[in-house]
Tab-separated table of C-alpha atoms and ligand atoms in Angstrom:
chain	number	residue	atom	x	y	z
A	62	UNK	CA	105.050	76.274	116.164
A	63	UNK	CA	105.329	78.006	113.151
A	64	UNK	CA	104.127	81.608	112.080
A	65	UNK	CA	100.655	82.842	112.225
A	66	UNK	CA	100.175	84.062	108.420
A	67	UNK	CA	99.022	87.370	108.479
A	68	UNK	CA	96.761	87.823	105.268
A	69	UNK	CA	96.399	90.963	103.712
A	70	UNK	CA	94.227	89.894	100.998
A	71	UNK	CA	92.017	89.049	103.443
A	72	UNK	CA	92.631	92.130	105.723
A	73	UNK	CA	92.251	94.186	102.868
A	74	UNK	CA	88.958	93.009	100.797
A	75	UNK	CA	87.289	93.802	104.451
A	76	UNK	CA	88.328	97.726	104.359
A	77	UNK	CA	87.486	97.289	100.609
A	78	UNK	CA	83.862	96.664	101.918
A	79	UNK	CA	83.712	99.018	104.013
A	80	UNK	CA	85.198	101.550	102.170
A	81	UNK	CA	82.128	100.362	99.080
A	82	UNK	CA	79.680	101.721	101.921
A	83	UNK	CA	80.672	104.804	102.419
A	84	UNK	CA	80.774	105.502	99.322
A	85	UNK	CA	77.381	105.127	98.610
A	86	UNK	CA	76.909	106.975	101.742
A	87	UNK	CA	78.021	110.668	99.464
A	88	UNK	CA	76.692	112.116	96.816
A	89	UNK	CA	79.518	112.486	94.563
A	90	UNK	CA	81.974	109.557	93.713
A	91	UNK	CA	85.806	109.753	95.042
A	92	UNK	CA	87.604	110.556	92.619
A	93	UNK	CA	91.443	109.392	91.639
A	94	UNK	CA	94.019	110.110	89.467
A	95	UNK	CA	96.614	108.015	88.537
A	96	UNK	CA	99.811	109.728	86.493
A	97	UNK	CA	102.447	106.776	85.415
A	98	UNK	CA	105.546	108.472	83.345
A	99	UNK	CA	107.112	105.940	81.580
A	100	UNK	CA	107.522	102.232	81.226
A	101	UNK	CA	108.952	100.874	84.476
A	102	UNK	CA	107.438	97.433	84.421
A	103	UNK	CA	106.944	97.182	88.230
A	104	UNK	CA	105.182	100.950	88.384
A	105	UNK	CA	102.694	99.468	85.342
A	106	UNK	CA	101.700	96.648	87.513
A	107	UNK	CA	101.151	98.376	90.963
A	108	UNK	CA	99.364	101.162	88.530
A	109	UNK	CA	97.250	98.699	87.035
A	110	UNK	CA	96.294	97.328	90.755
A	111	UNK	CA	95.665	100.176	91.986
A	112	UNK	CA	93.269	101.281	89.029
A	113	UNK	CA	91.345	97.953	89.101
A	114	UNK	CA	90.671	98.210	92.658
A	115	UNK	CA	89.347	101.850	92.359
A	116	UNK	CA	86.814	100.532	89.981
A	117	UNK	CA	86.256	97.685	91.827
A	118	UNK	CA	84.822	99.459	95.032
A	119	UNK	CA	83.190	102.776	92.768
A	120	UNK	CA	85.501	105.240	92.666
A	121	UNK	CA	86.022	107.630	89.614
A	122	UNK	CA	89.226	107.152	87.780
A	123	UNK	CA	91.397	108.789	85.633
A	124	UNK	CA	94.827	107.139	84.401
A	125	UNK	CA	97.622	109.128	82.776
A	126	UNK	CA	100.318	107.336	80.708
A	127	UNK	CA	103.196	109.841	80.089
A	128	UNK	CA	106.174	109.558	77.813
A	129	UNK	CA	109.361	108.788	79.998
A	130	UNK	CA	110.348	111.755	78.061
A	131	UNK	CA	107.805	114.293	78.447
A	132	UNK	CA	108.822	118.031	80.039
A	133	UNK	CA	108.879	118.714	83.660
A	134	UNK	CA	106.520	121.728	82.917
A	135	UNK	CA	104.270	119.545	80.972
A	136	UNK	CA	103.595	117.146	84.391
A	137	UNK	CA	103.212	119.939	86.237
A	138	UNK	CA	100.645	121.696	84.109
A	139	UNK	CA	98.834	118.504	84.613
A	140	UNK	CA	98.565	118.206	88.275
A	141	UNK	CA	97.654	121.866	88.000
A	142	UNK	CA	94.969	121.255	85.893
A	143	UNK	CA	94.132	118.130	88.561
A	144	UNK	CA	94.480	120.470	91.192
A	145	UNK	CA	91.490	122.941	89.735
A	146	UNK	CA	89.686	119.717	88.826
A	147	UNK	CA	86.453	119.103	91.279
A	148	UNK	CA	85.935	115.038	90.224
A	149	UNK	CA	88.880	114.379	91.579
A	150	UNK	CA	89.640	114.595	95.561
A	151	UNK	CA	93.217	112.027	95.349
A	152	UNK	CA	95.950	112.121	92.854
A	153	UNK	CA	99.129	110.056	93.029
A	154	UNK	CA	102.432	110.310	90.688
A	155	UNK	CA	103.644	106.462	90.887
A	156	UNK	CA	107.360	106.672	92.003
A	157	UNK	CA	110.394	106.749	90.560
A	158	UNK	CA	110.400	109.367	88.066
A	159	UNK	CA	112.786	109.526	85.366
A	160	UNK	CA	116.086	111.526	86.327
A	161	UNK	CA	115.234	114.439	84.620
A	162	UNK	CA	112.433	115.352	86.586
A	163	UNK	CA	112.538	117.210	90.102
A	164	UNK	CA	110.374	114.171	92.273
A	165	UNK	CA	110.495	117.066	95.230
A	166	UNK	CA	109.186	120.127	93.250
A	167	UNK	CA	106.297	117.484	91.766
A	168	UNK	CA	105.248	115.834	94.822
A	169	UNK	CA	105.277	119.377	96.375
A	170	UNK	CA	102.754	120.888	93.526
A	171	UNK	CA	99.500	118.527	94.197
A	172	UNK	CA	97.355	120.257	96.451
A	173	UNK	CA	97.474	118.977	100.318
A	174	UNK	CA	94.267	118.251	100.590
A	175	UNK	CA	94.460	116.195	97.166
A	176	UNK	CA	97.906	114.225	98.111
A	177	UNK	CA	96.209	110.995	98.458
A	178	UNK	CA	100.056	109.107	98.888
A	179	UNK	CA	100.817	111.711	101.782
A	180	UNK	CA	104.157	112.072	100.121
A	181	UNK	CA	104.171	116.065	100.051
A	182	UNK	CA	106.201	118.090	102.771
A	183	UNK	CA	103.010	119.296	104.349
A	184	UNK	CA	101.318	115.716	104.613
A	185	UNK	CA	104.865	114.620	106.339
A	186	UNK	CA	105.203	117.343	108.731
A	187	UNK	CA	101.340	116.958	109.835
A	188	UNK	CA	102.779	112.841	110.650
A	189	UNK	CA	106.149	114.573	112.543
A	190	UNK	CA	103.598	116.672	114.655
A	191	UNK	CA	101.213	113.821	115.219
A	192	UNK	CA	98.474	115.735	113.058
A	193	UNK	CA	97.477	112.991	111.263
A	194	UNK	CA	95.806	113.956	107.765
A	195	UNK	CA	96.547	111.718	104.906
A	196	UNK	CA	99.168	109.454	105.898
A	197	UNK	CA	102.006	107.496	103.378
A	198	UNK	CA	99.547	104.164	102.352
A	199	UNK	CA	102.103	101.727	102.885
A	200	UNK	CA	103.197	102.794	106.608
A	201	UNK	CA	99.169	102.786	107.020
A	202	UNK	CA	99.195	99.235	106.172
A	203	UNK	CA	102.086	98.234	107.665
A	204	UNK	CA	100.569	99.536	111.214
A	205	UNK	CA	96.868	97.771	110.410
A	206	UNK	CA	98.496	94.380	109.703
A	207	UNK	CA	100.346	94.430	112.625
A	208	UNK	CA	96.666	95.716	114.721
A	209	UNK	CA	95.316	92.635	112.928
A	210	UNK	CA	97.230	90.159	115.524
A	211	UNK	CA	95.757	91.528	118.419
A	212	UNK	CA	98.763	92.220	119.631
A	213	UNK	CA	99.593	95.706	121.289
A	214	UNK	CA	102.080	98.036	120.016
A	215	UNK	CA	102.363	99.930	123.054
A	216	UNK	CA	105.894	99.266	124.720
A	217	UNK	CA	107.456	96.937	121.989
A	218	UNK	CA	110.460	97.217	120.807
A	219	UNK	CA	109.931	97.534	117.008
A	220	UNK	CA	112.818	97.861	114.482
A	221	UNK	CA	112.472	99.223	110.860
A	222	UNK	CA	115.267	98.285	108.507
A	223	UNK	CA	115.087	100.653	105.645
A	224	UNK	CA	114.698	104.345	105.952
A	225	UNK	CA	113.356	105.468	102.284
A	226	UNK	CA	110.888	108.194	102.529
A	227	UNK	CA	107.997	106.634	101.588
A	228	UNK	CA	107.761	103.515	103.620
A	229	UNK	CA	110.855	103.620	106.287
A	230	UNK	CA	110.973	106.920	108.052
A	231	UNK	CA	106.713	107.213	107.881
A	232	UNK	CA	106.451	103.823	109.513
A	233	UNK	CA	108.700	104.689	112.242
A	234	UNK	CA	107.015	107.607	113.186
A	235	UNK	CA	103.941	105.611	112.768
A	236	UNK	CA	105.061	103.196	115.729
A	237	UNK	CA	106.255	105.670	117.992
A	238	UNK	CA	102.867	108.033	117.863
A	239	UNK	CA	101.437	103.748	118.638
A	240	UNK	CA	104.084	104.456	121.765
A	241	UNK	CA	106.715	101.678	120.585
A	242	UNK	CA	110.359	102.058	121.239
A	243	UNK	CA	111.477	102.729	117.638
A	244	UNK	CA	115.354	101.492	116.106
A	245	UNK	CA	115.323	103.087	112.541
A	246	UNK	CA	118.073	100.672	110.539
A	247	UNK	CA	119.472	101.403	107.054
A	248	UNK	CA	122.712	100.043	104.638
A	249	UNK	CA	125.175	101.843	107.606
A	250	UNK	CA	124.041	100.338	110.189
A	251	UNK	CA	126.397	98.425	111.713
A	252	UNK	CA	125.490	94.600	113.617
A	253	UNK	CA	122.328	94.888	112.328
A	254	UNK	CA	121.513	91.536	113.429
A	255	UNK	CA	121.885	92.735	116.996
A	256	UNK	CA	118.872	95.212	116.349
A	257	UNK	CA	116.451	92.827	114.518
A	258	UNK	CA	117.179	90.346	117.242
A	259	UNK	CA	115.840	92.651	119.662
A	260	UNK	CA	112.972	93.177	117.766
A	261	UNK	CA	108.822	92.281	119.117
A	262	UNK	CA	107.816	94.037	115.357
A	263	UNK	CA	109.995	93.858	112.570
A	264	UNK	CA	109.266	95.160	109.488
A	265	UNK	CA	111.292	95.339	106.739
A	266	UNK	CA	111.593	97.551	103.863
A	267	UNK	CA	115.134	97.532	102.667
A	268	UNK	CA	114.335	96.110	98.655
A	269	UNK	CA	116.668	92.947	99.042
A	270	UNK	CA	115.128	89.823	98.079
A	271	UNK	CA	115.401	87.552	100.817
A	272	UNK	CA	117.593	89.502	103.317
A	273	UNK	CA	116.392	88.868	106.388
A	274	UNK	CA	117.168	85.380	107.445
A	275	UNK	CA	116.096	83.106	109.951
A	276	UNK	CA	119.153	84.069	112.535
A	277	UNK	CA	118.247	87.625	112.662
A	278	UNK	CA	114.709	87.375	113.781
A	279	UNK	CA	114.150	86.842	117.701
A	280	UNK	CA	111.868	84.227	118.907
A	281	UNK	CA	107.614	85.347	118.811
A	282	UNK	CA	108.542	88.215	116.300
A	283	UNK	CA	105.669	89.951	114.458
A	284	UNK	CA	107.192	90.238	110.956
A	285	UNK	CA	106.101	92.427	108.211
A	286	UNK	CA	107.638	91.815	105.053
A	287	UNK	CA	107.582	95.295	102.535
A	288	UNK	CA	109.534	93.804	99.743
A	289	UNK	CA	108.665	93.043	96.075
A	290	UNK	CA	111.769	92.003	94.127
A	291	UNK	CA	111.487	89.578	91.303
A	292	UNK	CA	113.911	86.514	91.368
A	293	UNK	CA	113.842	84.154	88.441
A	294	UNK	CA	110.203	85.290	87.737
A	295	UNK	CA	109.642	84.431	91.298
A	296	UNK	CA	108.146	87.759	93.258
A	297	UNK	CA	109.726	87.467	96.847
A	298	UNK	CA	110.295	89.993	99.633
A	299	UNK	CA	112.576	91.171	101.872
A	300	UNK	CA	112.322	87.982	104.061
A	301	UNK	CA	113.039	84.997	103.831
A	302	UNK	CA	109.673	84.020	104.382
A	303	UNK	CA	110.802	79.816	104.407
A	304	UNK	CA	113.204	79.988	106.964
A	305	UNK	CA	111.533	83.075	109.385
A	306	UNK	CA	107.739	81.756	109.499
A	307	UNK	CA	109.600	78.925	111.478
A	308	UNK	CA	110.591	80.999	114.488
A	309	UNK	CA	108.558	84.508	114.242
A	310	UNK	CA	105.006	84.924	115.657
A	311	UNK	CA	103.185	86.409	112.717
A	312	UNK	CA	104.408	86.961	109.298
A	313	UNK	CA	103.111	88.766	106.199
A	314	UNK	CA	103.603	86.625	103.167
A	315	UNK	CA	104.613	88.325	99.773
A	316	UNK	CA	102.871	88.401	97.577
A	317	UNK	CA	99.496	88.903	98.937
A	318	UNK	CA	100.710	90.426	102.321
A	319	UNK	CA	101.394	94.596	102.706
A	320	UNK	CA	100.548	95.462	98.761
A	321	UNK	CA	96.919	94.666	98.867
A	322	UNK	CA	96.442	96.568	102.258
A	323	UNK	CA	98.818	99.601	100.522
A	324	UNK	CA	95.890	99.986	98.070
A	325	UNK	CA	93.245	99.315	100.418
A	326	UNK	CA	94.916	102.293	102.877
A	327	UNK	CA	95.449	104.292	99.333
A	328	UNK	CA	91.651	104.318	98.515
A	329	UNK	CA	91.364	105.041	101.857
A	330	UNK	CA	93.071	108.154	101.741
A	331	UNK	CA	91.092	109.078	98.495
A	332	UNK	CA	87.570	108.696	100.119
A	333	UNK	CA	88.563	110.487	103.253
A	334	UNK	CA	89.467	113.589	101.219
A	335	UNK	CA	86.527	113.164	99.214
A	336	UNK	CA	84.627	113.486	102.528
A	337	UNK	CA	86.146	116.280	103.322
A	338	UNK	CA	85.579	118.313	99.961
A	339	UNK	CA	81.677	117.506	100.791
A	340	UNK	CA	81.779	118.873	103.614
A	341	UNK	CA	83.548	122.066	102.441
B	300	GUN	N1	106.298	103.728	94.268
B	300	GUN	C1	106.435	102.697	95.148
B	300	GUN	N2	105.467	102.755	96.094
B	300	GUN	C2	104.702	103.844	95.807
B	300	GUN	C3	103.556	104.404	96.414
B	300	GUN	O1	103.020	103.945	97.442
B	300	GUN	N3	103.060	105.532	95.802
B	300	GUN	C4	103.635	106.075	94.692
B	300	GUN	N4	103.091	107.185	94.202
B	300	GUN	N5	104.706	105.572	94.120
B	300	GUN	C5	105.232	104.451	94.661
């Protein structure tokens, strides 16, 4: 039988709902910013996504589009200034950055309590010591979809290929605090087929279109497929969705699989430190 589609449109437009409540539920609208350097054509569309949806559910926005040549000192004045700045409770600097600009010493200077992405050191060593605050969106969404099947975690043998630091390594640690036994894989891994094979949850993050082929997915898998890579003007992920949906469990489809629940976990993020500034 073929794969149970998992659908994170669907998924997603539920926390979207609920998220609409709760705001109404505080006085003061969540606020977001959004700072974009640059052109990258990919960055411009998840940016545009991501603003869209924050109007969409009544959040307060504010978008920055920054020369791919503007100072280091100049972005940081600006998160300072969105550090001091009480509409908004989230800001996010879309990644990459252009190469002449420290990512670390960036990420690092939006407040804690504002790092809606959970991309600064403190966010990530709160997720090593199981103090979870504001957690990396995607690794969020990766661990909802898989919920979504009904399927436990607990005991599985799940295997992340990929180990970047915003989706990878956060996942991982995500399914071992969900008790899984956890196989980290990356480009030096050797027989990887002898790990994914082994694998109950498989989710893949590696940025190869495709990559993950039919012979290197064990029978029942639950697949989720991070990938977005463009191929002839086709958007396809890291899975070859085709070939896999015929012998996995559950797959997530791309598009409309783990990028609409990123931005649904993202807003989610935004409103829960929002919460917490009205309560301060
Ligand atoms: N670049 C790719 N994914 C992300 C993300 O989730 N957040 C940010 N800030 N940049 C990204």
């Amino acid at each position: 039988m073929p794969a149970k589609i998992i659908d994170g449109k669907k998924i997603a437009s539920s926390f979207l709902e609920n998220i609409k409540k709760r705001v109404k539920e505080i006085k003061e609208s969540p606020g977001l910013a959004i700072v974009l350097v640059g052109n990258n054509p990919a960055s411009e569309i998840y940016v545009n996504f991501k603003e869209k949806t924050c109007k969409e559910v009544g959040f307060y926005c504010e978008r920055y589009n920054l020369d791919e040549g503007i100072k280091q000192s100049e972005l940081l004045n600006l998160i300072d200034k969105l550090n001091q700045n009480k509409k908004i409770h989230g800001i996010i600097v879309q990644l990459p950055l252009p190469k002449h600009i420290n990512e670390h010493l960036v990420i690092d200077s939006i407040l804690p309590h504002k790092d809606a992405d959970g991309f600064t050191p403190l966010s990530l060593g709160n997720l090593v010591n199981d103090n979870n605050m504001l957690l990396p969106a995607t690794a969020r969404a990766c661990i909802e979809l898989i919920k979504s099947t009904g399927q436990n975690i607990e005991g599985k043998n799940a295997v992340v290929v990929g180990r970047s630091k915003i989706v990878g390594k956060p996942t991982a640690l995500l399914l071992l605090q969900e008790n899984a036994t956890v196989t980290l894989c990356h480009s030096k891994t050797k027989n990887l087929e002898e790990h994914t094979k082994n694998a109950d949850i498989l989710v893949v993050a590696c940025g190869k279109p495709r990559f993950i082929k039919k012979g290197m997915v064990g029978k029942n898998a639950i697949v989720i497929d991070v990938g977005i890579n463009r191929v002839m003007g086709k958007v396809v992920g890291d899975v070859d969705f085709e070939s896999v949906k015929e012998i996995a469990s559950y797959i997530t489809p791309v598009p409309g699989g783990v990028g609409p629940m990123t931005i649904a976990m993202l807003l989610d993020n935004t409103l829960k430190a929002a919460e917490i500034a009205a309560k301060m």
